[in-house]
Amino acid sequence: MNRLSQTDTIWNRACSGGISEARSGDRALANLLRAHGLTINGGVLHAVECLTEIELNEAEAGYRFYGLDSISSMLSRAKGILISGEDTEDYESVLDEEYYEKIPDDDFLVGTFENHFRSNPSAYEPT
């Protein structure tokens, strides 16, 4: 039987939730992945609508933790659009295209996480 790599174990742990007492890297990854999953399923505006205020703030912090500041800013902009009451149809495809330009697929996020882990292993709970 193949044993999961350390990074696969950390990634899976982040996907399973329940990491409130974990280290900074674990929390950032879990919060980023929560927002990313919602974005992949329904778009940026959908993700922002589904997340609570706290979850959105945590997601923004998670993207920043991994150097994806532009995505963090995009989530904040999307929240502003929703609050403004403007017709979101004009923004939906623009935000989604911008997201996919920065994060074209899950492999990009995996690589970003793995690079961070190699440089900062102490940011993650041991496996």
mmCIF file of N, CA and C in Angstrom:
data_model
loop_
_atom_site.group_PDB
_atom_site.id
_atom_site.type_symbol
_atom_site.label_atom_id
_atom_site.label_comp_id
_atom_site.label_asym_id
_atom_site.label_seq_id
_atom_site.Cartn_x
_atom_site.Cartn_y
_atom_site.Cartn_z
ATOM 1 N N MET A 1 0.844 -1.178 0.000
ATOM 2 C CA MET A 1 0.000 0.000 0.000
ATOM 3 C C MET A 1 0.890 1.242 0.000
ATOM 4 N N ASN A 2 0.564 2.187 -0.829
ATOM 5 C CA ASN A 2 1.335 3.426 -0.896
ATOM 6 C C ASN A 2 0.935 4.365 0.230
ATOM 7 N N ARG A 3 1.930 4.921 0.850
ATOM 8 C CA ARG A 3 1.698 5.897 1.910
ATOM 9 C C ARG A 3 1.619 7.281 1.267
ATOM 10 N N LEU A 4 0.688 8.107 1.741
ATOM 11 C CA LEU A 4 0.571 9.467 1.220
ATOM 12 C C LEU A 4 1.807 10.272 1.585
ATOM 13 N N SER A 5 2.169 11.175 0.698
ATOM 14 C CA SER A 5 3.280 12.080 0.999
ATOM 15 C C SER A 5 2.861 13.025 2.119
ATOM 16 N N GLN A 6 3.836 13.665 2.703
ATOM 17 C CA GLN A 6 3.559 14.620 3.775
ATOM 18 C C GLN A 6 2.655 15.743 3.267
ATOM 19 N N THR A 7 2.934 16.251 2.066
ATOM 20 C CA THR A 7 2.110 17.344 1.532
ATOM 21 C C THR A 7 0.698 16.867 1.198
ATOM 22 N N ASP A 8 0.561 15.639 0.700
ATOM 23 C CA ASP A 8 -0.783 15.107 0.441
ATOM 24 C C ASP A 8 -1.577 14.976 1.738
ATOM 25 N N THR A 9 -0.911 14.535 2.789
ATOM 26 C CA THR A 9 -1.571 14.389 4.089
ATOM 27 C C THR A 9 -2.031 15.745 4.618
ATOM 28 N N ILE A 10 -1.181 16.753 4.502
ATOM 29 C CA ILE A 10 -1.537 18.101 4.959
ATOM 30 C C ILE A 10 -2.683 18.654 4.122
ATOM 31 N N TRP A 11 -2.616 18.482 2.804
ATOM 32 C CA TRP A 11 -3.668 18.952 1.902
ATOM 33 C C TRP A 11 -4.999 18.297 2.274
ATOM 34 N N ASN A 12 -4.988 16.981 2.439
ATOM 35 C CA ASN A 12 -6.219 16.266 2.789
ATOM 36 C C ASN A 12 -6.763 16.716 4.136
ATOM 37 N N ARG A 13 -5.880 16.959 5.073
ATOM 38 C CA ARG A 13 -6.289 17.448 6.387
ATOM 39 C C ARG A 13 -6.974 18.810 6.251
ATOM 40 N N ALA A 14 -6.426 19.671 5.411
ATOM 41 C CA ALA A 14 -7.025 20.998 5.196
ATOM 42 C C ALA A 14 -8.401 20.875 4.550
ATOM 43 N N CYS A 15 -8.559 19.912 3.666
ATOM 44 C CA CYS A 15 -9.853 19.715 3.001
ATOM 45 C C CYS A 15 -10.920 19.185 3.952
ATOM 46 N N SER A 16 -10.494 18.509 5.002
ATOM 47 C CA SER A 16 -11.461 17.893 5.910
ATOM 48 C C SER A 16 -12.009 18.855 6.953
ATOM 49 N N GLY A 17 -11.412 20.047 7.080
ATOM 50 C CA GLY A 17 -11.886 21.029 8.054
ATOM 51 C C GLY A 17 -11.446 20.688 9.463
ATOM 52 N N GLY A 18 -12.004 21.396 10.433
ATOM 53 C CA GLY A 18 -11.692 21.137 11.829
ATOM 54 C C GLY A 18 -10.265 21.465 12.212
ATOM 55 N N ILE A 19 -9.729 22.551 11.689
ATOM 56 C CA ILE A 19 -8.328 22.878 11.926
ATOM 57 C C ILE A 19 -8.163 24.172 12.715
ATOM 58 N N SER A 20 -9.150 24.555 13.475
ATOM 59 C CA SER A 20 -9.112 25.854 14.152
ATOM 60 C C SER A 20 -7.916 26.014 15.076
ATOM 61 N N GLU A 21 -7.428 24.929 15.649
ATOM 62 C CA GLU A 21 -6.283 25.010 16.559
ATOM 63 C C GLU A 21 -4.966 24.672 15.860
ATOM 64 N N ALA A 22 -5.001 24.492 14.559
ATOM 65 C CA ALA A 22 -3.815 24.098 13.803
ATOM 66 C C ALA A 22 -2.863 25.280 13.620
ATOM 67 N N ARG A 23 -1.745 24.997 13.015
ATOM 68 C CA ARG A 23 -0.749 26.032 12.755
ATOM 69 C C ARG A 23 -1.195 26.927 11.605
ATOM 70 N N SER A 24 -0.486 28.026 11.450
ATOM 71 C CA SER A 24 -0.887 29.065 10.492
ATOM 72 C C SER A 24 -1.021 28.542 9.068
ATOM 73 N N GLY A 25 -0.119 27.689 8.627
ATOM 74 C CA GLY A 25 -0.192 27.159 7.267
ATOM 75 C C GLY A 25 -1.398 26.270 7.058
ATOM 76 N N ASP A 26 -1.693 25.436 8.047
ATOM 77 C CA ASP A 26 -2.871 24.568 7.964
ATOM 78 C C ASP A 26 -4.154 25.391 7.876
ATOM 79 N N ARG A 27 -4.259 26.412 8.727
ATOM 80 C CA ARG A 27 -5.455 27.267 8.716
ATOM 81 C C ARG A 27 -5.575 28.013 7.393
ATOM 82 N N ALA A 28 -4.470 28.581 6.929
ATOM 83 C CA ALA A 28 -4.506 29.341 5.677
ATOM 84 C C ALA A 28 -4.923 28.449 4.513
ATOM 85 N N LEU A 29 -4.363 27.250 4.465
ATOM 86 C CA LEU A 29 -4.702 26.334 3.375
ATOM 87 C C LEU A 29 -6.173 25.935 3.434
ATOM 88 N N ALA A 30 -6.667 25.588 4.605
ATOM 89 C CA ALA A 30 -8.073 25.195 4.743
ATOM 90 C C ALA A 30 -9.010 26.336 4.348
ATOM 91 N N ASN A 31 -8.693 27.542 4.769
ATOM 92 C CA ASN A 31 -9.554 28.688 4.466
ATOM 93 C C ASN A 31 -9.516 29.037 2.984
ATOM 94 N N LEU A 32 -8.344 28.959 2.382
ATOM 95 C CA LEU A 32 -8.221 29.187 0.944
ATOM 96 C C LEU A 32 -9.016 28.126 0.184
ATOM 97 N N LEU A 33 -8.849 26.865 0.562
ATOM 98 C CA LEU A 33 -9.523 25.785 -0.159
ATOM 99 C C LEU A 33 -11.041 25.854 -0.032
ATOM 100 N N ARG A 34 -11.548 26.325 1.103
ATOM 101 C CA ARG A 34 -13.002 26.491 1.252
ATOM 102 C C ARG A 34 -13.508 27.468 0.192
ATOM 103 N N ALA A 35 -12.860 28.605 0.073
ATOM 104 C CA ALA A 35 -13.280 29.612 -0.909
ATOM 105 C C ALA A 35 -13.037 29.128 -2.332
ATOM 106 N N HIS A 36 -11.917 28.465 -2.557
ATOM 107 C CA HIS A 36 -11.598 27.971 -3.901
ATOM 108 C C HIS A 36 -12.651 26.960 -4.363
ATOM 109 N N GLY A 37 -13.041 26.055 -3.482
ATOM 110 C CA GLY A 37 -14.052 25.070 -3.845
ATOM 111 C C GLY A 37 -15.375 25.711 -4.241
ATOM 112 N N LEU A 38 -15.785 26.704 -3.484
ATOM 113 C CA LEU A 38 -17.022 27.417 -3.817
ATOM 114 C C LEU A 38 -16.884 28.173 -5.134
ATOM 115 N N THR A 39 -15.714 28.745 -5.363
ATOM 116 C CA THR A 39 -15.471 29.484 -6.606
ATOM 117 C C THR A 39 -15.515 28.543 -7.798
ATOM 118 N N ILE A 40 -14.871 27.406 -7.684
ATOM 119 C CA ILE A 40 -14.861 26.426 -8.771
ATOM 120 C C ILE A 40 -16.280 25.951 -9.075
ATOM 121 N N ASN A 41 -17.084 25.777 -8.049
ATOM 122 C CA ASN A 41 -18.442 25.270 -8.239
ATOM 123 C C ASN A 41 -19.429 26.307 -8.751
ATOM 124 N N GLY A 42 -19.240 27.583 -8.404
ATOM 125 C CA GLY A 42 -20.255 28.554 -8.790
ATOM 126 C C GLY A 42 -19.753 29.933 -9.141
ATOM 127 N N GLY A 43 -18.456 30.159 -9.062
ATOM 128 C CA GLY A 43 -17.902 31.464 -9.399
ATOM 129 C C GLY A 43 -17.550 32.284 -8.168
ATOM 130 N N VAL A 44 -16.860 33.379 -8.418
ATOM 131 C CA VAL A 44 -16.370 34.243 -7.342
ATOM 132 C C VAL A 44 -17.525 34.826 -6.534
ATOM 133 N N LEU A 45 -18.528 35.363 -7.209
ATOM 134 C CA LEU A 45 -19.650 35.966 -6.484
ATOM 135 C C LEU A 45 -20.397 34.921 -5.659
ATOM 136 N N HIS A 46 -20.544 33.735 -6.212
ATOM 137 C CA HIS A 46 -21.186 32.638 -5.472
ATOM 138 C C HIS A 46 -20.415 32.342 -4.189
ATOM 139 N N ALA A 47 -19.096 32.263 -4.294
ATOM 140 C CA ALA A 47 -18.266 31.987 -3.117
ATOM 141 C C ALA A 47 -18.470 33.050 -2.049
ATOM 142 N N VAL A 48 -18.444 34.298 -2.464
ATOM 143 C CA VAL A 48 -18.589 35.398 -1.506
ATOM 144 C C VAL A 48 -19.978 35.373 -0.872
ATOM 145 N N GLU A 49 -20.992 35.032 -1.643
ATOM 146 C CA GLU A 49 -22.352 34.939 -1.092
ATOM 147 C C GLU A 49 -22.477 33.806 -0.073
ATOM 148 N N CYS A 50 -21.781 32.715 -0.304
ATOM 149 C CA CYS A 50 -21.903 31.534 0.559
ATOM 150 C C CYS A 50 -21.108 31.644 1.854
ATOM 151 N N LEU A 51 -20.017 32.378 1.823
ATOM 152 C CA LEU A 51 -19.149 32.473 2.995
ATOM 153 C C LEU A 51 -19.703 33.474 4.003
ATOM 154 N N THR A 52 -19.573 33.151 5.269
ATOM 155 C CA THR A 52 -19.911 34.129 6.298
ATOM 156 C C THR A 52 -18.862 35.241 6.274
ATOM 157 N N GLU A 53 -19.124 36.298 6.979
ATOM 158 C CA GLU A 53 -18.161 37.408 7.070
ATOM 159 C C GLU A 53 -16.808 36.911 7.593
ATOM 160 N N ILE A 54 -16.851 36.093 8.626
ATOM 161 C CA ILE A 54 -15.609 35.558 9.203
ATOM 162 C C ILE A 54 -14.910 34.645 8.204
ATOM 163 N N GLU A 55 -15.659 33.757 7.565
ATOM 164 C CA GLU A 55 -15.060 32.848 6.584
ATOM 165 C C GLU A 55 -14.447 33.606 5.416
ATOM 166 N N LEU A 56 -15.110 34.675 4.982
ATOM 167 C CA LEU A 56 -14.565 35.478 3.889
ATOM 168 C C LEU A 56 -13.260 36.144 4.315
ATOM 169 N N ASN A 57 -13.243 36.705 5.505
ATOM 170 C CA ASN A 57 -12.004 37.314 6.012
ATOM 171 C C ASN A 57 -10.890 36.278 6.116
ATOM 172 N N GLU A 58 -11.233 35.087 6.580
ATOM 173 C CA GLU A 58 -10.240 34.016 6.684
ATOM 174 C C GLU A 58 -9.755 33.574 5.306
ATOM 175 N N ALA A 59 -10.662 33.512 4.346
ATOM 176 C CA ALA A 59 -10.271 33.140 2.984
ATOM 177 C C ALA A 59 -9.325 34.181 2.396
ATOM 178 N N GLU A 60 -9.661 35.449 2.569
ATOM 179 C CA GLU A 60 -8.786 36.515 2.075
ATOM 180 C C GLU A 60 -7.401 36.389 2.700
ATOM 181 N N ALA A 61 -7.359 36.129 3.999
ATOM 182 C CA ALA A 61 -6.074 35.957 4.687
ATOM 183 C C ALA A 61 -5.335 34.726 4.162
ATOM 184 N N GLY A 62 -6.062 33.668 3.861
ATOM 185 C CA GLY A 62 -5.451 32.457 3.316
ATOM 186 C C GLY A 62 -4.793 32.705 1.971
ATOM 187 N N TYR A 63 -5.473 33.420 1.093
ATOM 188 C CA TYR A 63 -4.876 33.749 -0.206
ATOM 189 C C TYR A 63 -3.635 34.621 -0.016
ATOM 190 N N ARG A 64 -3.715 35.597 0.878
ATOM 191 C CA ARG A 64 -2.542 36.453 1.135
ATOM 192 C C ARG A 64 -1.378 35.643 1.696
ATOM 193 N N PHE A 65 -1.665 34.696 2.571
ATOM 194 C CA PHE A 65 -0.635 33.853 3.179
ATOM 195 C C PHE A 65 0.219 33.186 2.102
ATOM 196 N N TYR A 66 -0.408 32.799 1.010
ATOM 197 C CA TYR A 66 0.293 32.126 -0.087
ATOM 198 C C TYR A 66 0.722 33.081 -1.197
ATOM 199 N N GLY A 67 0.689 34.375 -0.914
ATOM 200 C CA GLY A 67 1.160 35.355 -1.885
ATOM 201 C C GLY A 67 0.186 35.653 -3.002
ATOM 202 N N LEU A 68 -1.064 35.284 -2.823
ATOM 203 C CA LEU A 68 -2.091 35.513 -3.838
ATOM 204 C C LEU A 68 -2.935 36.723 -3.448
ATOM 205 N N ASP A 69 -2.237 37.831 -3.242
ATOM 206 C CA ASP A 69 -2.886 39.061 -2.780
ATOM 207 C C ASP A 69 -3.966 39.550 -3.738
ATOM 208 N N SER A 70 -3.744 39.354 -5.036
ATOM 209 C CA SER A 70 -4.729 39.841 -6.005
ATOM 210 C C SER A 70 -6.057 39.097 -5.865
ATOM 211 N N ILE A 71 -6.015 37.836 -5.493
ATOM 212 C CA ILE A 71 -7.253 37.083 -5.278
ATOM 213 C C ILE A 71 -7.936 37.564 -4.004
ATOM 214 N N SER A 72 -7.150 37.829 -2.983
ATOM 215 C CA SER A 72 -7.700 38.379 -1.745
ATOM 216 C C SER A 72 -8.427 39.692 -2.025
ATOM 217 N N SER A 73 -7.788 40.555 -2.794
ATOM 218 C CA SER A 73 -8.407 41.838 -3.158
ATOM 219 C C SER A 73 -9.661 41.630 -3.994
ATOM 220 N N MET A 74 -9.631 40.637 -4.877
ATOM 221 C CA MET A 74 -10.788 40.354 -5.715
ATOM 222 C C MET A 74 -11.985 39.941 -4.863
ATOM 223 N N LEU A 75 -11.760 39.124 -3.851
ATOM 224 C CA LEU A 75 -12.858 38.724 -2.971
ATOM 225 C C LEU A 75 -13.454 39.933 -2.264
ATOM 226 N N SER A 76 -12.602 40.836 -1.853
ATOM 227 C CA SER A 76 -13.071 42.062 -1.205
ATOM 228 C C SER A 76 -13.892 42.909 -2.182
ATOM 229 N N ARG A 77 -13.414 43.011 -3.419
ATOM 230 C CA ARG A 77 -14.171 43.751 -4.449
ATOM 231 C C ARG A 77 -15.521 43.096 -4.695
ATOM 232 N N ALA A 78 -15.525 41.782 -4.781
ATOM 233 C CA ALA A 78 -16.773 41.056 -5.027
ATOM 234 C C ALA A 78 -17.773 41.301 -3.900
ATOM 235 N N LYS A 79 -17.288 41.326 -2.685
ATOM 236 C CA LYS A 79 -18.164 41.624 -1.547
ATOM 237 C C LYS A 79 -18.767 43.019 -1.706
ATOM 238 N N GLY A 80 -17.950 43.981 -2.098
ATOM 239 C CA GLY A 80 -18.438 45.340 -2.313
ATOM 240 C C GLY A 80 -19.508 45.407 -3.389
ATOM 241 N N ILE A 81 -19.326 44.639 -4.448
ATOM 242 C CA ILE A 81 -20.315 44.595 -5.531
ATOM 243 C C ILE A 81 -21.636 44.047 -5.007
ATOM 244 N N LEU A 82 -21.573 42.982 -4.232
ATOM 245 C CA LEU A 82 -22.798 42.393 -3.685
ATOM 246 C C LEU A 82 -23.492 43.342 -2.720
ATOM 247 N N ILE A 83 -22.723 44.017 -1.899
ATOM 248 C CA ILE A 83 -23.294 44.961 -0.932
ATOM 249 C C ILE A 83 -23.942 46.145 -1.635
ATOM 250 N N SER A 84 -23.350 46.567 -2.743
ATOM 251 C CA SER A 84 -23.850 47.757 -3.448
ATOM 252 C C SER A 84 -25.238 47.553 -4.045
ATOM 253 N N GLY A 85 -25.608 46.293 -4.248
ATOM 254 C CA GLY A 85 -26.907 46.021 -4.842
ATOM 255 C C GLY A 85 -26.930 46.161 -6.351
ATOM 256 N N GLU A 86 -25.761 46.412 -6.940
ATOM 257 C CA GLU A 86 -25.689 46.516 -8.397
ATOM 258 C C GLU A 86 -26.039 45.178 -9.032
ATOM 259 N N ASP A 87 -26.397 45.231 -10.311
ATOM 260 C CA ASP A 87 -26.655 44.016 -11.067
ATOM 261 C C ASP A 87 -25.335 43.257 -11.203
ATOM 262 N N THR A 88 -25.277 42.077 -10.636
ATOM 263 C CA THR A 88 -24.016 41.325 -10.607
ATOM 264 C C THR A 88 -23.668 40.684 -11.947
ATOM 265 N N GLU A 89 -24.638 40.606 -12.844
ATOM 266 C CA GLU A 89 -24.396 39.955 -14.134
ATOM 267 C C GLU A 89 -23.229 40.594 -14.885
ATOM 268 N N ASP A 90 -23.094 41.903 -14.758
ATOM 269 C CA ASP A 90 -22.011 42.606 -15.447
ATOM 270 C C ASP A 90 -20.639 42.241 -14.894
ATOM 271 N N TYR A 91 -20.589 41.792 -13.670
ATOM 272 C CA TYR A 91 -19.312 41.523 -13.002
ATOM 273 C C TYR A 91 -18.935 40.043 -12.970
ATOM 274 N N GLU A 92 -19.927 39.197 -13.034
ATOM 275 C CA GLU A 92 -19.700 37.773 -12.793
ATOM 276 C C GLU A 92 -18.618 37.174 -13.687
ATOM 277 N N SER A 93 -18.755 37.325 -14.984
ATOM 278 C CA SER A 93 -17.777 36.708 -15.885
ATOM 279 C C SER A 93 -16.412 37.377 -15.789
ATOM 280 N N VAL A 94 -16.389 38.678 -15.540
ATOM 281 C CA VAL A 94 -15.114 39.391 -15.403
ATOM 282 C C VAL A 94 -14.345 38.865 -14.192
ATOM 283 N N LEU A 95 -15.016 38.741 -13.063
ATOM 284 C CA LEU A 95 -14.370 38.233 -11.850
ATOM 285 C C LEU A 95 -13.902 36.791 -12.035
ATOM 286 N N ASP A 96 -14.749 35.972 -12.645
ATOM 287 C CA ASP A 96 -14.376 34.570 -12.847
ATOM 288 C C ASP A 96 -13.169 34.447 -13.775
ATOM 289 N N GLU A 97 -13.156 35.214 -14.850
ATOM 290 C CA GLU A 97 -12.005 35.189 -15.766
ATOM 291 C C GLU A 97 -10.735 35.628 -15.054
ATOM 292 N N GLU A 98 -10.849 36.666 -14.251
ATOM 293 C CA GLU A 98 -9.689 37.156 -13.500
ATOM 294 C C GLU A 98 -9.184 36.081 -12.538
ATOM 295 N N TYR A 99 -10.101 35.393 -11.893
ATOM 296 C CA TYR A 99 -9.712 34.331 -10.961
ATOM 297 C C TYR A 99 -8.936 33.239 -11.699
ATOM 298 N N TYR A 100 -9.485 32.786 -12.823
ATOM 299 C CA TYR A 100 -8.854 31.686 -13.557
ATOM 300 C C TYR A 100 -7.562 32.099 -14.254
ATOM 301 N N GLU A 101 -7.377 33.373 -14.495
ATOM 302 C CA GLU A 101 -6.083 33.840 -15.006
ATOM 303 C C GLU A 101 -5.010 33.663 -13.940
ATOM 304 N N LYS A 102 -5.365 33.925 -12.694
ATOM 305 C CA LYS A 102 -4.409 33.827 -11.583
ATOM 306 C C LYS A 102 -4.274 32.391 -11.079
ATOM 307 N N ILE A 103 -5.387 31.659 -11.069
ATOM 308 C CA ILE A 103 -5.400 30.277 -10.580
ATOM 309 C C ILE A 103 -6.061 29.418 -11.660
ATOM 310 N N PRO A 104 -5.272 28.983 -12.632
ATOM 311 C CA PRO A 104 -5.861 28.277 -13.773
ATOM 312 C C PRO A 104 -6.423 26.892 -13.445
ATOM 313 N N ASP A 105 -5.886 26.260 -12.398
ATOM 314 C CA ASP A 105 -6.362 24.924 -12.038
ATOM 315 C C ASP A 105 -5.882 24.571 -10.630
ATOM 316 N N ASP A 106 -6.345 23.432 -10.160
ATOM 317 C CA ASP A 106 -5.957 22.990 -8.816
ATOM 318 C C ASP A 106 -4.460 22.732 -8.713
ATOM 319 N N ASP A 107 -3.857 22.276 -9.797
ATOM 320 C CA ASP A 107 -2.416 22.008 -9.775
ATOM 321 C C ASP A 107 -1.616 23.255 -9.427
ATOM 322 N N PHE A 108 -2.100 24.414 -9.848
ATOM 323 C CA PHE A 108 -1.422 25.661 -9.497
ATOM 324 C C PHE A 108 -1.417 25.848 -7.981
ATOM 325 N N LEU A 109 -2.574 25.612 -7.359
ATOM 326 C CA LEU A 109 -2.649 25.757 -5.901
ATOM 327 C C LEU A 109 -1.809 24.698 -5.189
ATOM 328 N N VAL A 110 -1.818 23.486 -5.698
ATOM 329 C CA VAL A 110 -0.991 22.433 -5.107
ATOM 330 C C VAL A 110 0.475 22.855 -5.145
ATOM 331 N N GLY A 111 0.927 23.346 -6.290
ATOM 332 C CA GLY A 111 2.313 23.793 -6.420
ATOM 333 C C GLY A 111 2.638 24.953 -5.496
ATOM 334 N N THR A 112 1.714 25.885 -5.377
ATOM 335 C CA THR A 112 1.913 27.035 -4.488
ATOM 336 C C THR A 112 2.054 26.566 -3.045
ATOM 337 N N PHE A 113 1.164 25.677 -2.634
ATOM 338 C CA PHE A 113 1.236 25.118 -1.283
ATOM 339 C C PHE A 113 2.537 24.346 -1.075
ATOM 340 N N GLU A 114 2.887 23.471 -2.004
ATOM 341 C CA GLU A 114 4.091 22.650 -1.841
ATOM 342 C C GLU A 114 5.349 23.508 -1.760
ATOM 343 N N ASN A 115 5.420 24.559 -2.566
ATOM 344 C CA ASN A 115 6.571 25.472 -2.496
ATOM 345 C C ASN A 115 6.650 26.135 -1.127
ATOM 346 N N HIS A 116 5.495 26.559 -0.615
ATOM 347 C CA HIS A 116 5.475 27.187 0.702
ATOM 348 C C HIS A 116 5.891 26.183 1.773
ATOM 349 N N PHE A 117 5.386 24.979 1.677
ATOM 350 C CA PHE A 117 5.716 23.953 2.665
ATOM 351 C C PHE A 117 7.219 23.668 2.691
ATOM 352 N N ARG A 118 7.821 23.558 1.521
ATOM 353 C CA ARG A 118 9.263 23.284 1.466
ATOM 354 C C ARG A 118 10.071 24.369 2.166
ATOM 355 N N SER A 119 9.628 25.609 2.050
ATOM 356 C CA SER A 119 10.345 26.731 2.669
ATOM 357 C C SER A 119 9.949 26.961 4.123
ATOM 358 N N ASN A 120 8.753 26.519 4.500
ATOM 359 C CA ASN A 120 8.206 26.825 5.831
ATOM 360 C C ASN A 120 7.521 25.614 6.462
ATOM 361 N N PRO A 121 8.197 24.502 6.624
ATOM 362 C CA PRO A 121 7.513 23.312 7.151
ATOM 363 C C PRO A 121 6.947 23.499 8.557
ATOM 364 N N SER A 122 7.532 24.389 9.335
ATOM 365 C CA SER A 122 7.040 24.584 10.705
ATOM 366 C C SER A 122 5.694 25.304 10.753
ATOM 367 N N ALA A 123 5.219 25.816 9.615
ATOM 368 C CA ALA A 123 3.907 26.463 9.559
ATOM 369 C C ALA A 123 2.776 25.431 9.531
ATOM 370 N N TYR A 124 3.134 24.150 9.480
ATOM 371 C CA TYR A 124 2.152 23.074 9.349
ATOM 372 C C TYR A 124 2.334 22.060 10.466
ATOM 373 N N GLU A 125 1.201 21.543 10.953
ATOM 374 C CA GLU A 125 1.250 20.483 11.959
ATOM 375 C C GLU A 125 1.966 19.272 11.366
ATOM 376 N N PRO A 126 2.757 18.595 12.162
ATOM 377 C CA PRO A 126 3.421 17.384 11.664
ATOM 378 C C PRO A 126 2.395 16.325 11.255
ATOM 379 N N THR A 127 2.810 15.468 10.360
ATOM 380 C CA THR A 127 1.918 14.394 9.902
ATOM 381 C C THR A 127 2.282 13.090 10.583
#
